[in-house]
Short mmCIF file of C-alpha atoms in Angstrom, two decimals:
data_model
loop_
_atom_site.label_atom_id
_atom_site.label_comp_id
_atom_site.label_asym_id
_atom_site.label_seq_id
_atom_site.Cartn_x
_atom_site.Cartn_y
_atom_site.Cartn_z
CA MET A 101 237.58 241.77 38.86
CA VAL A 102 235.21 239.78 41.43
CA LYS A 103 235.64 242.83 43.80
CA LYS A 104 234.74 245.40 41.37
CA ILE A 105 231.71 243.39 40.05
CA ILE A 106 230.53 243.28 44.01
CA LEU A 107 231.04 247.01 44.08
CA LEU A 108 228.35 247.03 41.28
CA LEU A 109 226.12 245.59 42.71
CA CYS A 110 226.27 247.33 45.82
CA ALA A 111 226.33 250.48 44.12
CA THR A 112 223.68 249.41 42.20
CA SER A 113 221.23 248.32 45.04
CA THR A 114 221.84 251.35 46.63
CA ALA A 115 220.75 253.58 43.39
CA MET A 116 217.63 251.54 43.08
CA ALA A 117 216.82 251.96 47.34
CA GLN A 118 217.42 255.80 46.76
CA THR A 119 214.75 256.10 43.66
CA THR A 120 211.98 253.25 44.71
CA PRO A 121 209.21 255.30 46.41
CA VAL A 122 208.47 254.72 50.26
CA ALA A 123 204.83 254.31 50.80
CA ALA A 124 203.69 256.89 52.57
CA ALA A 125 202.03 255.38 56.45
CA SER A 126 198.42 255.67 56.80
CA VAL A 127 197.12 258.81 59.09
CA VAL A 128 194.81 257.95 62.33
CA THR A 129 192.70 260.25 63.82
CA LEU A 130 191.97 259.49 66.72
CA SER A 131 189.74 261.08 69.47
CA GLN A 132 188.55 259.71 72.92
CA LYS A 133 185.25 258.59 71.94
CA LYS A 134 186.81 256.90 68.36
CA VAL A 135 189.37 254.80 70.59
CA ALA A 136 186.27 253.92 72.86
CA GLU A 137 184.19 253.04 69.71
CA LEU A 138 187.03 251.18 67.88
CA ALA A 139 187.53 249.51 71.01
CA LEU A 140 184.22 247.62 71.17
CA GLN A 141 183.88 247.78 67.59
CA GLN A 142 187.38 245.50 66.80
CA GLY A 143 189.74 245.84 69.40
CA TYR A 144 190.96 242.31 70.46
CA ARG A 145 190.04 242.61 74.25
CA THR A 146 186.56 243.38 72.94
CA LYS A 147 186.62 240.27 71.15
CA GLU A 148 188.67 238.03 73.90
CA VAL A 149 185.14 238.87 76.50
CA ASN A 150 182.60 238.05 74.19
CA LEU A 151 183.78 234.80 73.09
CA GLN A 152 184.98 234.26 76.98
CA TYR A 153 180.88 234.64 77.63
CA GLN A 154 179.34 233.27 74.65
CA GLN A 155 181.03 229.65 75.86
CA TYR A 156 179.59 230.23 79.17
CA LYS A 157 176.35 229.21 77.64
CA LEU A 158 177.60 225.58 77.45
CA PRO A 159 176.96 224.53 81.18
CA PHE A 160 173.20 226.22 80.66
CA ALA A 161 172.69 224.41 77.81
CA GLU A 162 173.64 221.19 78.78
CA THR A 163 171.42 221.19 81.68
CA LEU A 164 168.32 221.37 79.74
CA ALA A 165 170.22 218.60 77.10
CA LYS A 166 168.73 216.59 80.05
CA TYR A 167 165.48 217.17 79.27
CA ASP A 168 165.36 216.48 75.47
CA TRP A 169 163.47 213.59 73.44
CA LEU A 170 165.88 210.92 72.37
CA LEU A 171 164.39 208.79 69.77
CA GLY A 172 166.06 205.45 69.69
CA VAL A 173 166.30 202.38 67.39
CA THR A 174 167.04 198.64 67.18
CA THR A 175 167.00 196.44 64.32
CA GLY A 176 168.60 192.78 64.14
CA TYR A 177 168.33 189.69 63.27
CA GLU A 178 168.97 186.25 65.10
CA LEU A 179 169.73 182.71 64.18
CA ASP A 180 168.45 180.16 67.00
CA LYS A 181 169.43 176.35 66.22
CA GLN A 182 169.94 175.85 69.87
CA ALA A 183 168.66 173.47 72.17
CA GLN A 184 165.71 173.36 74.55
CA LEU A 185 164.66 171.66 77.41
CA LEU A 186 160.88 169.84 77.31
CA SER A 187 160.81 170.32 72.92
CA SER A 188 161.06 167.45 70.87
CA GLN A 189 161.90 169.87 68.16
CA THR A 190 165.37 170.34 69.93
CA LEU A 191 166.29 166.37 68.46
CA ASP A 192 166.83 167.54 64.67
CA PRO A 193 169.25 169.18 63.59
CA ARG A 194 167.76 170.29 60.79
CA ASN A 195 164.72 172.95 63.30
CA LYS A 196 166.29 176.72 62.28
CA ILE A 197 164.08 179.22 64.03
CA GLU A 198 165.05 183.20 62.24
CA ARG A 199 164.06 186.32 64.07
CA TYR A 200 163.89 189.55 62.94
CA ASN A 201 163.65 192.26 66.12
CA THR A 202 162.86 195.91 65.82
CA THR A 203 162.12 198.28 68.25
CA LEU A 204 161.45 202.00 68.25
CA THR A 205 161.19 203.96 71.39
CA LEU A 206 160.81 208.11 71.83
CA SER A 207 160.97 209.08 76.11
CA LYS A 208 161.18 212.31 76.97
CA PRO A 209 161.54 213.88 80.37
CA PHE A 210 159.64 216.16 81.99
CA THR A 211 160.57 219.35 84.71
CA THR A 212 157.51 218.01 86.09
CA GLY A 213 159.46 214.76 87.87
CA THR A 214 157.66 212.76 84.03
CA LEU A 215 159.06 210.75 82.28
CA ALA A 216 157.46 209.54 78.99
CA THR A 217 157.72 206.92 76.58
CA ILE A 218 156.13 205.52 73.47
CA GLU A 219 157.30 202.33 71.87
CA LEU A 220 156.77 200.43 68.73
CA ASN A 221 157.82 196.47 68.17
CA ARG A 222 157.77 194.18 65.80
CA LEU A 223 159.06 190.64 65.62
CA SER A 224 159.21 188.22 62.61
CA LEU A 225 160.20 184.82 63.11
CA ASN A 226 160.25 182.35 60.10
CA ALA A 227 161.03 178.35 61.15
CA ASP A 228 161.82 175.24 59.63
CA TYR A 229 160.62 172.23 61.55
CA ASP A 230 160.42 168.89 61.39
CA THR A 231 157.93 167.36 59.32
CA ALA A 232 157.98 164.56 60.59
CA LEU A 233 156.46 166.80 63.66
CA THR A 234 152.50 165.83 64.59
CA VAL A 235 151.55 169.81 65.85
CA GLN A 236 153.32 171.90 63.29
CA PRO A 237 153.81 175.60 64.15
CA PRO A 238 153.18 178.17 61.81
CA ASP A 239 156.30 178.98 59.64
CA ASN A 240 155.82 182.74 59.32
CA GLN A 241 154.60 184.89 62.12
CA THR A 242 155.12 188.46 63.21
CA LEU A 243 154.23 190.09 66.54
CA ASP A 244 153.53 193.28 66.82
CA ARG A 245 153.33 195.52 70.47
CA ALA A 246 152.79 199.41 71.11
CA GLY A 247 152.46 201.51 73.70
CA ILE A 248 153.47 203.99 76.15
CA VAL A 249 154.95 204.41 79.78
CA LEU A 250 154.78 207.17 82.13
CA GLU A 251 157.03 207.55 85.28
CA GLN A 252 156.52 210.54 87.84
CA ALA A 253 158.31 211.05 90.61
CA ILE A 254 156.85 211.53 94.06
CA LEU A 255 159.11 211.59 96.62
CA GLY A 256 162.33 212.06 95.40
CA ASN A 257 162.54 214.98 93.09
CA PHE A 258 158.65 215.69 94.07
CA PHE A 259 157.10 216.25 90.92
CA GLY A 260 159.32 217.54 89.75
CA VAL A 261 160.87 220.27 92.34
CA ALA A 262 164.91 219.41 92.04
CA ASP A 263 164.38 219.18 87.99
CA ARG A 264 162.27 222.94 87.75
CA GLY A 265 165.40 223.75 90.58
CA THR A 266 168.48 222.66 88.33
CA VAL A 267 167.64 225.10 85.42
CA ASN A 268 166.42 227.65 87.65
CA ALA A 269 169.86 227.65 88.64
CA ALA A 270 171.35 226.67 85.00
CA GLU A 271 169.44 229.75 83.69
CA GLU A 272 169.78 232.42 86.94
CA ASN A 273 173.55 231.89 86.46
CA TYR A 274 173.83 232.83 82.62
CA LYS A 275 172.17 236.11 83.20
CA ALA A 276 174.13 237.00 85.95
CA SER A 277 177.05 236.18 83.69
CA GLU A 278 175.80 238.09 81.00
CA ILE A 279 175.01 240.78 83.41
CA LEU A 280 178.57 240.92 84.12
CA ARG A 281 179.38 240.72 79.80
CA ALA A 282 179.01 244.86 79.48
CA ASN A 283 181.27 245.54 83.20
CA ASP A 284 184.20 243.51 81.98
CA LEU A 285 183.25 245.70 78.26
CA GLU A 286 183.11 248.28 80.26
CA ASN A 287 186.86 247.46 81.49
CA VAL A 288 188.37 247.03 78.16
CA VAL A 289 187.04 250.39 76.97
CA LEU A 290 188.69 252.33 80.22
CA GLU A 291 191.60 250.28 79.34
CA SER A 292 191.56 251.56 75.38
CA ILE A 293 191.32 255.22 76.90
CA ARG A 294 193.70 254.99 79.39
CA GLN A 295 196.30 254.44 76.24
CA PHE A 296 195.09 256.64 74.58
CA TRP A 297 195.53 259.13 77.18
CA THR A 298 198.77 257.96 77.86
CA ALA A 299 199.79 257.68 73.77
CA TYR A 300 198.78 261.76 73.59
CA ILE A 301 200.62 263.18 77.72
CA ALA A 302 203.80 261.03 76.09
CA GLN A 303 203.88 262.85 73.06
CA GLU A 304 202.58 266.41 74.49
CA ASN A 305 205.81 265.13 76.98
CA PHE A 306 208.08 264.61 73.62
CA LYS A 307 206.81 268.21 72.08
CA GLU A 308 207.42 270.15 75.69
CA ALA A 309 211.08 267.79 75.21
CA VAL A 310 211.95 269.45 72.22
CA SER A 311 210.79 272.77 72.83
CA ALA A 312 213.03 272.45 75.79
CA ARG A 313 215.90 271.74 74.17
CA ASP A 314 214.79 274.53 71.50
CA ARG A 315 215.66 276.67 74.54
CA TYR A 316 218.60 275.60 75.75
CA LYS A 317 219.71 276.25 72.88
CA LYS A 318 219.39 279.94 72.49
CA LEU A 319 220.29 280.63 76.12
CA VAL A 320 223.87 278.49 75.17
CA ASP A 321 223.85 281.33 72.19
CA THR A 322 222.96 284.05 74.30
CA VAL A 323 225.40 282.64 77.24
CA ARG A 324 228.91 282.21 74.04
CA ARG A 325 227.45 285.95 73.35
CA LYS A 326 228.12 287.03 76.46
CA THR A 327 231.18 284.80 76.81
CA SER A 328 232.95 285.78 74.17
CA LEU A 329 231.95 289.57 75.35
CA GLY A 330 233.30 288.77 78.87
CA TYR A 331 229.37 289.75 80.12
CA SER A 332 229.34 286.25 81.35
CA ASN A 333 230.03 285.22 84.80
CA PRO A 334 232.77 282.43 84.60
CA GLY A 335 230.89 278.33 84.55
CA ASP A 336 227.98 279.94 83.19
CA LEU A 337 228.70 278.43 79.53
CA PRO A 338 229.58 275.22 80.57
CA GLN A 339 226.73 274.75 82.71
CA ALA A 340 224.22 276.57 80.25
CA GLN A 341 226.22 273.20 77.27
CA ALA A 342 225.80 270.00 80.81
CA GLU A 343 221.96 271.52 80.67
CA LEU A 344 221.84 271.56 76.96
CA GLU A 345 223.10 267.96 76.93
CA THR A 346 220.41 266.61 79.47
CA ARG A 347 217.24 267.75 77.62
CA GLU A 348 219.14 265.90 74.06
CA GLN A 349 218.92 263.29 76.32
CA THR A 350 215.37 264.36 77.51
CA VAL A 351 214.44 263.80 73.67
CA LYS A 352 215.56 260.61 72.82
CA SER A 353 213.77 258.17 75.82
CA THR A 354 210.17 261.01 75.79
CA SER A 355 210.41 259.86 72.12
CA THR A 356 211.03 255.99 72.40
CA GLU A 357 208.06 256.24 75.02
CA TYR A 358 206.11 258.16 72.24
CA LEU A 359 206.49 255.30 69.75
CA ALA A 360 205.23 252.79 72.18
CA ALA A 361 202.88 254.19 73.52
CA VAL A 362 201.71 254.92 70.52
CA GLU A 363 201.94 251.86 69.39
CA ASN A 364 200.39 249.33 71.38
CA LEU A 365 197.25 252.05 70.78
CA LEU A 366 197.28 251.12 68.07
CA THR A 367 197.70 247.20 68.31
CA SER A 368 194.85 247.11 71.57
CA LEU A 369 192.04 248.97 68.87
CA ALA A 370 193.13 246.40 65.74
CA LEU A 371 194.48 248.80 63.88
CA ASP A 372 198.03 248.88 61.44
CA PRO A 373 200.96 249.37 64.03
CA LYS A 374 203.08 251.29 61.28
CA SER A 375 200.08 254.13 61.03
CA GLU A 376 200.96 258.01 61.79
CA VAL A 377 198.51 259.06 64.30
CA LYS A 378 196.30 262.27 65.13
CA PHE A 379 195.20 263.43 68.29
CA GLU A 380 191.27 265.05 67.90
CA MET A 381 191.46 267.05 70.98
CA SER A 382 190.19 270.12 72.27
CA THR A 383 192.23 272.63 74.97
CA MET A 384 188.87 273.19 76.83
CA LEU A 385 189.02 271.69 80.56
CA PRO A 386 185.36 270.69 80.71
CA ALA A 387 183.77 271.79 83.83
CA MET A 388 182.77 269.26 87.08
CA PRO A 389 179.29 267.58 85.45
CA SER A 390 176.73 266.94 87.98
CA LEU A 391 174.75 263.57 87.71
CA PRO A 392 172.14 262.15 90.19
CA PRO A 393 172.50 259.48 92.78
CA VAL A 394 172.04 256.63 91.39
CA LYS A 395 169.93 253.51 92.74
CA THR A 396 172.40 250.16 94.06
CA GLU A 397 170.15 247.89 93.14
CA ASP A 398 170.07 249.27 89.07
CA LEU A 399 173.62 248.46 89.00
CA ARG A 400 174.76 245.40 87.15
CA ALA A 401 176.92 244.11 89.75
CA ILE A 402 174.20 244.17 92.28
CA ARG A 403 171.66 242.39 89.34
CA SER A 404 173.97 239.92 89.03
CA GLN A 405 175.13 238.87 92.25
CA LYS A 406 171.33 238.71 92.65
CA LEU A 407 170.72 236.16 90.46
CA LYS A 408 173.84 233.50 91.62
CA VAL A 409 171.32 234.16 95.07
CA SER A 410 168.33 232.96 93.59
CA ALA A 411 170.71 229.74 91.34
CA ALA A 412 171.97 229.11 95.02
CA GLU A 413 168.77 228.64 96.46
CA GLU A 414 168.15 226.71 93.77
CA SER A 415 170.60 223.88 94.28
CA LEU A 416 169.86 223.73 97.65
CA SER A 417 166.40 223.43 96.91
CA ALA A 418 167.12 220.79 94.33
CA SER A 419 169.50 218.85 96.50
CA LYS A 420 166.94 218.78 99.60
CA SER A 421 164.65 216.62 97.41
CA LEU A 422 166.93 214.63 96.19
CA ALA A 423 168.02 213.57 99.31
CA TYR A 424 164.44 211.30 100.10
CA PRO A 425 164.57 207.51 98.39
CA THR A 426 163.52 207.95 94.49
CA LEU A 427 159.69 206.36 94.62
CA ASN A 428 158.39 206.36 91.50
CA VAL A 429 154.36 205.90 90.11
CA VAL A 430 154.68 203.23 86.50
CA GLY A 431 151.99 203.21 84.44
CA LYS A 432 151.82 201.40 80.99
CA ALA A 433 149.41 200.66 78.57
CA TYR A 434 150.43 198.08 75.59
CA THR A 435 148.45 196.57 72.53
CA THR A 436 149.49 193.94 70.52
CA GLY A 437 148.65 192.12 67.21
CA VAL A 438 150.02 188.27 66.11
CA ALA A 439 149.37 186.72 63.08
CA GLU A 440 151.29 185.34 59.84
CA LYS A 441 150.59 188.23 57.75
CA SER A 442 152.40 191.59 58.53
CA GLU A 443 149.57 193.29 57.91
CA ASP A 444 146.92 190.94 59.61
CA SER A 445 148.94 191.43 62.88
CA TYR A 446 149.28 195.16 61.65
CA SER A 447 145.63 195.49 61.71
CA GLU A 448 144.77 193.98 65.43
CA LEU A 449 147.66 196.35 66.88
CA THR A 450 145.76 199.04 66.16
CA GLY A 451 142.18 197.12 66.19
CA GLY A 452 143.06 197.34 70.40
CA SER A 453 141.53 193.54 70.53
CA ARG A 454 145.07 192.72 72.77
CA PRO A 455 145.28 195.35 75.18
CA ASP A 456 148.14 194.80 78.25
CA TYR A 457 148.18 197.26 81.44
CA TYR A 458 150.53 197.93 84.72
CA VAL A 459 150.47 199.94 87.33
CA GLY A 460 153.14 199.86 89.35
CA LEU A 461 155.91 201.81 91.89
CA ARG A 462 159.67 201.56 91.60
CA PHE A 463 161.56 202.29 94.86
CA ALA A 464 165.34 203.16 95.21
CA TYR A 465 167.76 204.26 97.38
CA ASN A 466 171.11 204.20 98.33
CA PHE A 467 173.07 205.05 101.10
CA GLY A 468 176.70 204.56 102.37
CA SER A 469 178.73 207.80 101.74
CA ASP A 470 175.72 209.69 103.07
CA ILE A 471 176.48 212.12 99.86
CA GLN A 472 172.79 213.32 100.38
CA ASN A 473 173.37 215.26 103.24
CA GLU A 474 177.11 216.48 101.54
CA ARG A 475 175.18 218.03 98.65
CA ILE A 476 172.74 219.81 101.10
CA VAL A 477 175.69 221.02 103.49
CA TYR A 478 177.64 221.94 100.53
CA ASN A 479 174.84 223.94 98.82
CA LYS A 480 173.55 225.92 102.25
CA LEU A 481 177.22 226.88 102.56
CA ASN A 482 177.37 228.41 98.53
CA ARG A 483 173.77 230.16 99.07
CA ASP A 484 175.44 231.33 102.46
CA LEU A 485 178.48 232.71 100.50
CA GLU A 486 176.63 233.78 97.81
CA GLN A 487 174.11 235.59 100.46
CA THR A 488 177.28 237.31 101.95
CA ARG A 489 178.78 238.59 98.56
CA LEU A 490 175.51 240.67 97.95
CA GLN A 491 175.84 242.23 101.17
CA ARG A 492 179.69 243.12 100.64
CA GLN A 493 178.84 244.36 97.23
CA LEU A 494 176.84 246.37 98.46
CA VAL A 495 178.06 248.51 100.74
CA GLU A 496 181.17 248.42 98.30
CA VAL A 497 179.41 249.64 95.10
CA ILE A 498 178.52 252.17 97.13
CA ASP A 499 182.13 253.04 98.24
CA SER A 500 183.11 252.23 94.78
CA ASN A 501 180.99 255.69 93.20
CA THR A 502 181.78 257.68 96.19
CA GLN A 503 185.54 257.31 95.16
CA ALA A 504 184.99 257.75 91.48
CA GLU A 505 183.34 261.02 92.04
CA ARG A 506 185.66 262.10 94.67
CA LYS A 507 188.77 261.41 92.63
CA ALA A 508 187.22 262.81 89.57
CA GLN A 509 186.62 266.34 91.62
CA ALA A 510 190.37 265.85 93.03
CA ALA A 511 191.23 265.18 89.29
CA TYR A 512 189.04 268.60 88.23
CA SER A 513 190.66 270.85 91.17
CA ILE A 514 194.06 269.47 90.33
CA ALA A 515 193.75 269.81 86.59
CA GLN A 516 192.44 274.03 87.19
CA SER A 517 195.49 274.19 89.59
CA ALA A 518 198.46 272.97 86.66
CA GLU A 519 196.98 274.93 83.98
CA LYS A 520 197.66 278.22 86.74
CA GLN A 521 200.72 276.27 88.14
CA LYS A 522 201.78 276.50 83.82
CA GLU A 523 201.02 279.97 83.72
CA PHE A 524 203.24 281.01 86.31
CA ARG A 525 206.08 278.82 85.05
CA GLU A 526 205.69 280.34 82.06
CA ARG A 527 205.26 284.14 83.58
CA ALA A 528 208.66 283.73 85.60
CA VAL A 529 210.71 282.03 83.06
CA THR A 530 210.03 284.91 81.00
CA GLU A 531 210.83 288.16 83.21
CA LEU A 532 214.04 285.43 84.34
CA GLN A 533 215.60 285.46 80.68
CA ARG A 534 215.06 289.32 80.50
CA SER A 535 216.70 289.47 84.14
CA TYR A 536 219.41 287.37 82.36
CA ALA A 537 219.90 289.35 79.18
CA GLN A 538 220.50 292.55 81.54
CA GLY A 539 223.21 290.74 84.28
CA ARG A 540 220.87 290.86 86.87
CA THR A 541 220.11 287.26 87.72
CA ASP A 542 222.85 284.38 88.31
CA ILE A 543 222.27 281.65 85.54
CA ASN A 544 221.21 278.69 88.35
CA ASN A 545 218.32 280.62 88.81
CA LEU A 546 217.05 280.56 85.09
CA ILE A 547 218.02 277.15 84.86
CA ILE A 548 215.66 276.06 87.52
CA ALA A 549 212.83 278.47 86.08
CA LEU A 550 213.32 276.91 83.07
CA ASN A 551 213.03 273.41 83.93
CA SER A 552 210.39 273.97 86.14
CA SER A 553 208.14 275.19 83.53
CA PHE A 554 209.47 271.97 81.57
CA THR A 555 207.77 269.89 84.42
CA ALA A 556 204.22 272.26 85.32
CA GLU A 557 203.53 271.61 81.23
CA VAL A 558 203.96 268.35 81.50
CA GLN A 559 201.63 268.31 85.14
CA TYR A 560 199.28 269.71 83.49
CA ILE A 561 199.10 267.48 79.90
CA THR A 562 199.13 264.56 82.78
CA ALA A 563 196.46 266.51 85.30
CA VAL A 564 194.24 266.68 81.54
CA GLY A 565 194.77 262.93 81.18
CA ASN A 566 193.67 262.21 84.57
CA TYR A 567 190.58 263.82 84.93
CA HIS A 568 189.06 263.25 81.70
CA ILE A 569 189.86 259.45 83.07
CA ALA A 570 188.61 260.27 86.74
CA LEU A 571 185.51 261.12 84.92
CA ASN A 572 185.29 258.28 82.72
CA GLU A 573 185.81 255.71 85.80
CA TRP A 574 183.07 257.62 87.65
CA ALA A 575 180.73 256.65 84.86
CA ALA A 576 181.50 253.23 84.61
CA SER A 577 181.30 253.34 88.17
CA ARG A 578 177.13 254.19 87.99
CA ASP A 579 177.11 251.51 84.69
CA GLU A 580 176.79 255.16 82.59
CA LEU A 581 179.70 254.15 80.03
CA ILE A 582 178.07 251.66 78.56
CA PRO A 583 173.96 251.39 78.92
CA ASP A 584 172.44 248.59 78.94
CA GLU A 585 170.47 247.89 75.57
CA GLN A 586 167.47 249.48 75.56
CA PRO A 587 164.45 247.80 74.15
CA SER A 588 162.29 249.02 71.19
CA GLU A 589 158.58 250.28 72.36
CA ASN A 590 158.12 246.95 68.82
CA GLY A 591 159.90 244.52 71.06
CA LYS A 592 163.23 243.86 68.97
#
């Protein structure tokens, strides 16, 4: 009984599965241009590149943060009953002093080597003294103090030489990385285009494999008919059947490669991997373009490297300035007010009747590790390294552009030759099929011709794809695959 129920459930589930409609896969039409657009708009690699380059802004922001405004507020309460020397007040344990102290400071360093600080302070005092004292101090007092402090570097970091060098180096390094972002996006687009052509070539190879299998099926039927009539040579039928099995294997392998290539393409474009892909292709082979010479100095790689050289020079200048001892001029200007009432103290403060001025020098020098000279040596080596890279890249970009153009020209010639070769192979198959049907050609010659024709079809499709890829690589070497954004007339 249990077995019958299980069989019934299995049959019911099978019937339901057969009657349940399957959602049709969405169809995605892809061309080379659309693949490039999708790669830039929503591709995973594009998002990775953009996020990576956004992280490069942090070092520049951290450098600028050293010159932020700094607001500080401290406030507190103090109860003082401690003993004091030379004071009769400390003999009575009833003596106590309560202090309320609040200080507000606002400071900012400037890239001129200047540190400016504004300070406001209020000290409120509430005291209980022994009433037997002959001289009775006030129980409540308020002391207000306000002033400004200016400190200017005149030796090490002379008037901000090191500060400006550090900021300029950070800014130029950030700009250099931003310029290279377009190059990395070009590489993403190139990779997407290569995947597009890989998928398209895999599709055409699969179609050619199916077409070749159908041809061999017809050949097997022809040989079997000739064998039944006694017109075929010994071994012709098994040989044709063996080649048919080879074509069956090729269909399976090319089908697997095609599906894998399409899935990789859809994944890189952030599309549904279950989508059905239709390739929008033109059978015409575009002519080789004639492009004017490109200015090497205008290429992004060179502009970026020049900024890196400039940043290295700024860092070297900063390290040389910081190698000197610190000698700063310090100026202070304060005004104070004191009274039993806080409003009276504030009025005295704003009246400026109790000024306090100070002018002096602050000197500091650390020694022992020779770190100053080591920083100079390091930055000199870094500058020389960036200059050497610039000289190398000036030559390499010229070579890269020349080689990319040469590769495109060769790919165009190969594609033209492959097209002619395909036509010749197809003509040879047609003639040998007619000859074999008439009994004037050995089957080996026909099999060789069929296989060569299949290979020629595959080579032609591959040559066309290689030509399109070479054209895009040539455009990328000229910074034309993803051009720089041009500012509009209104500056936006």
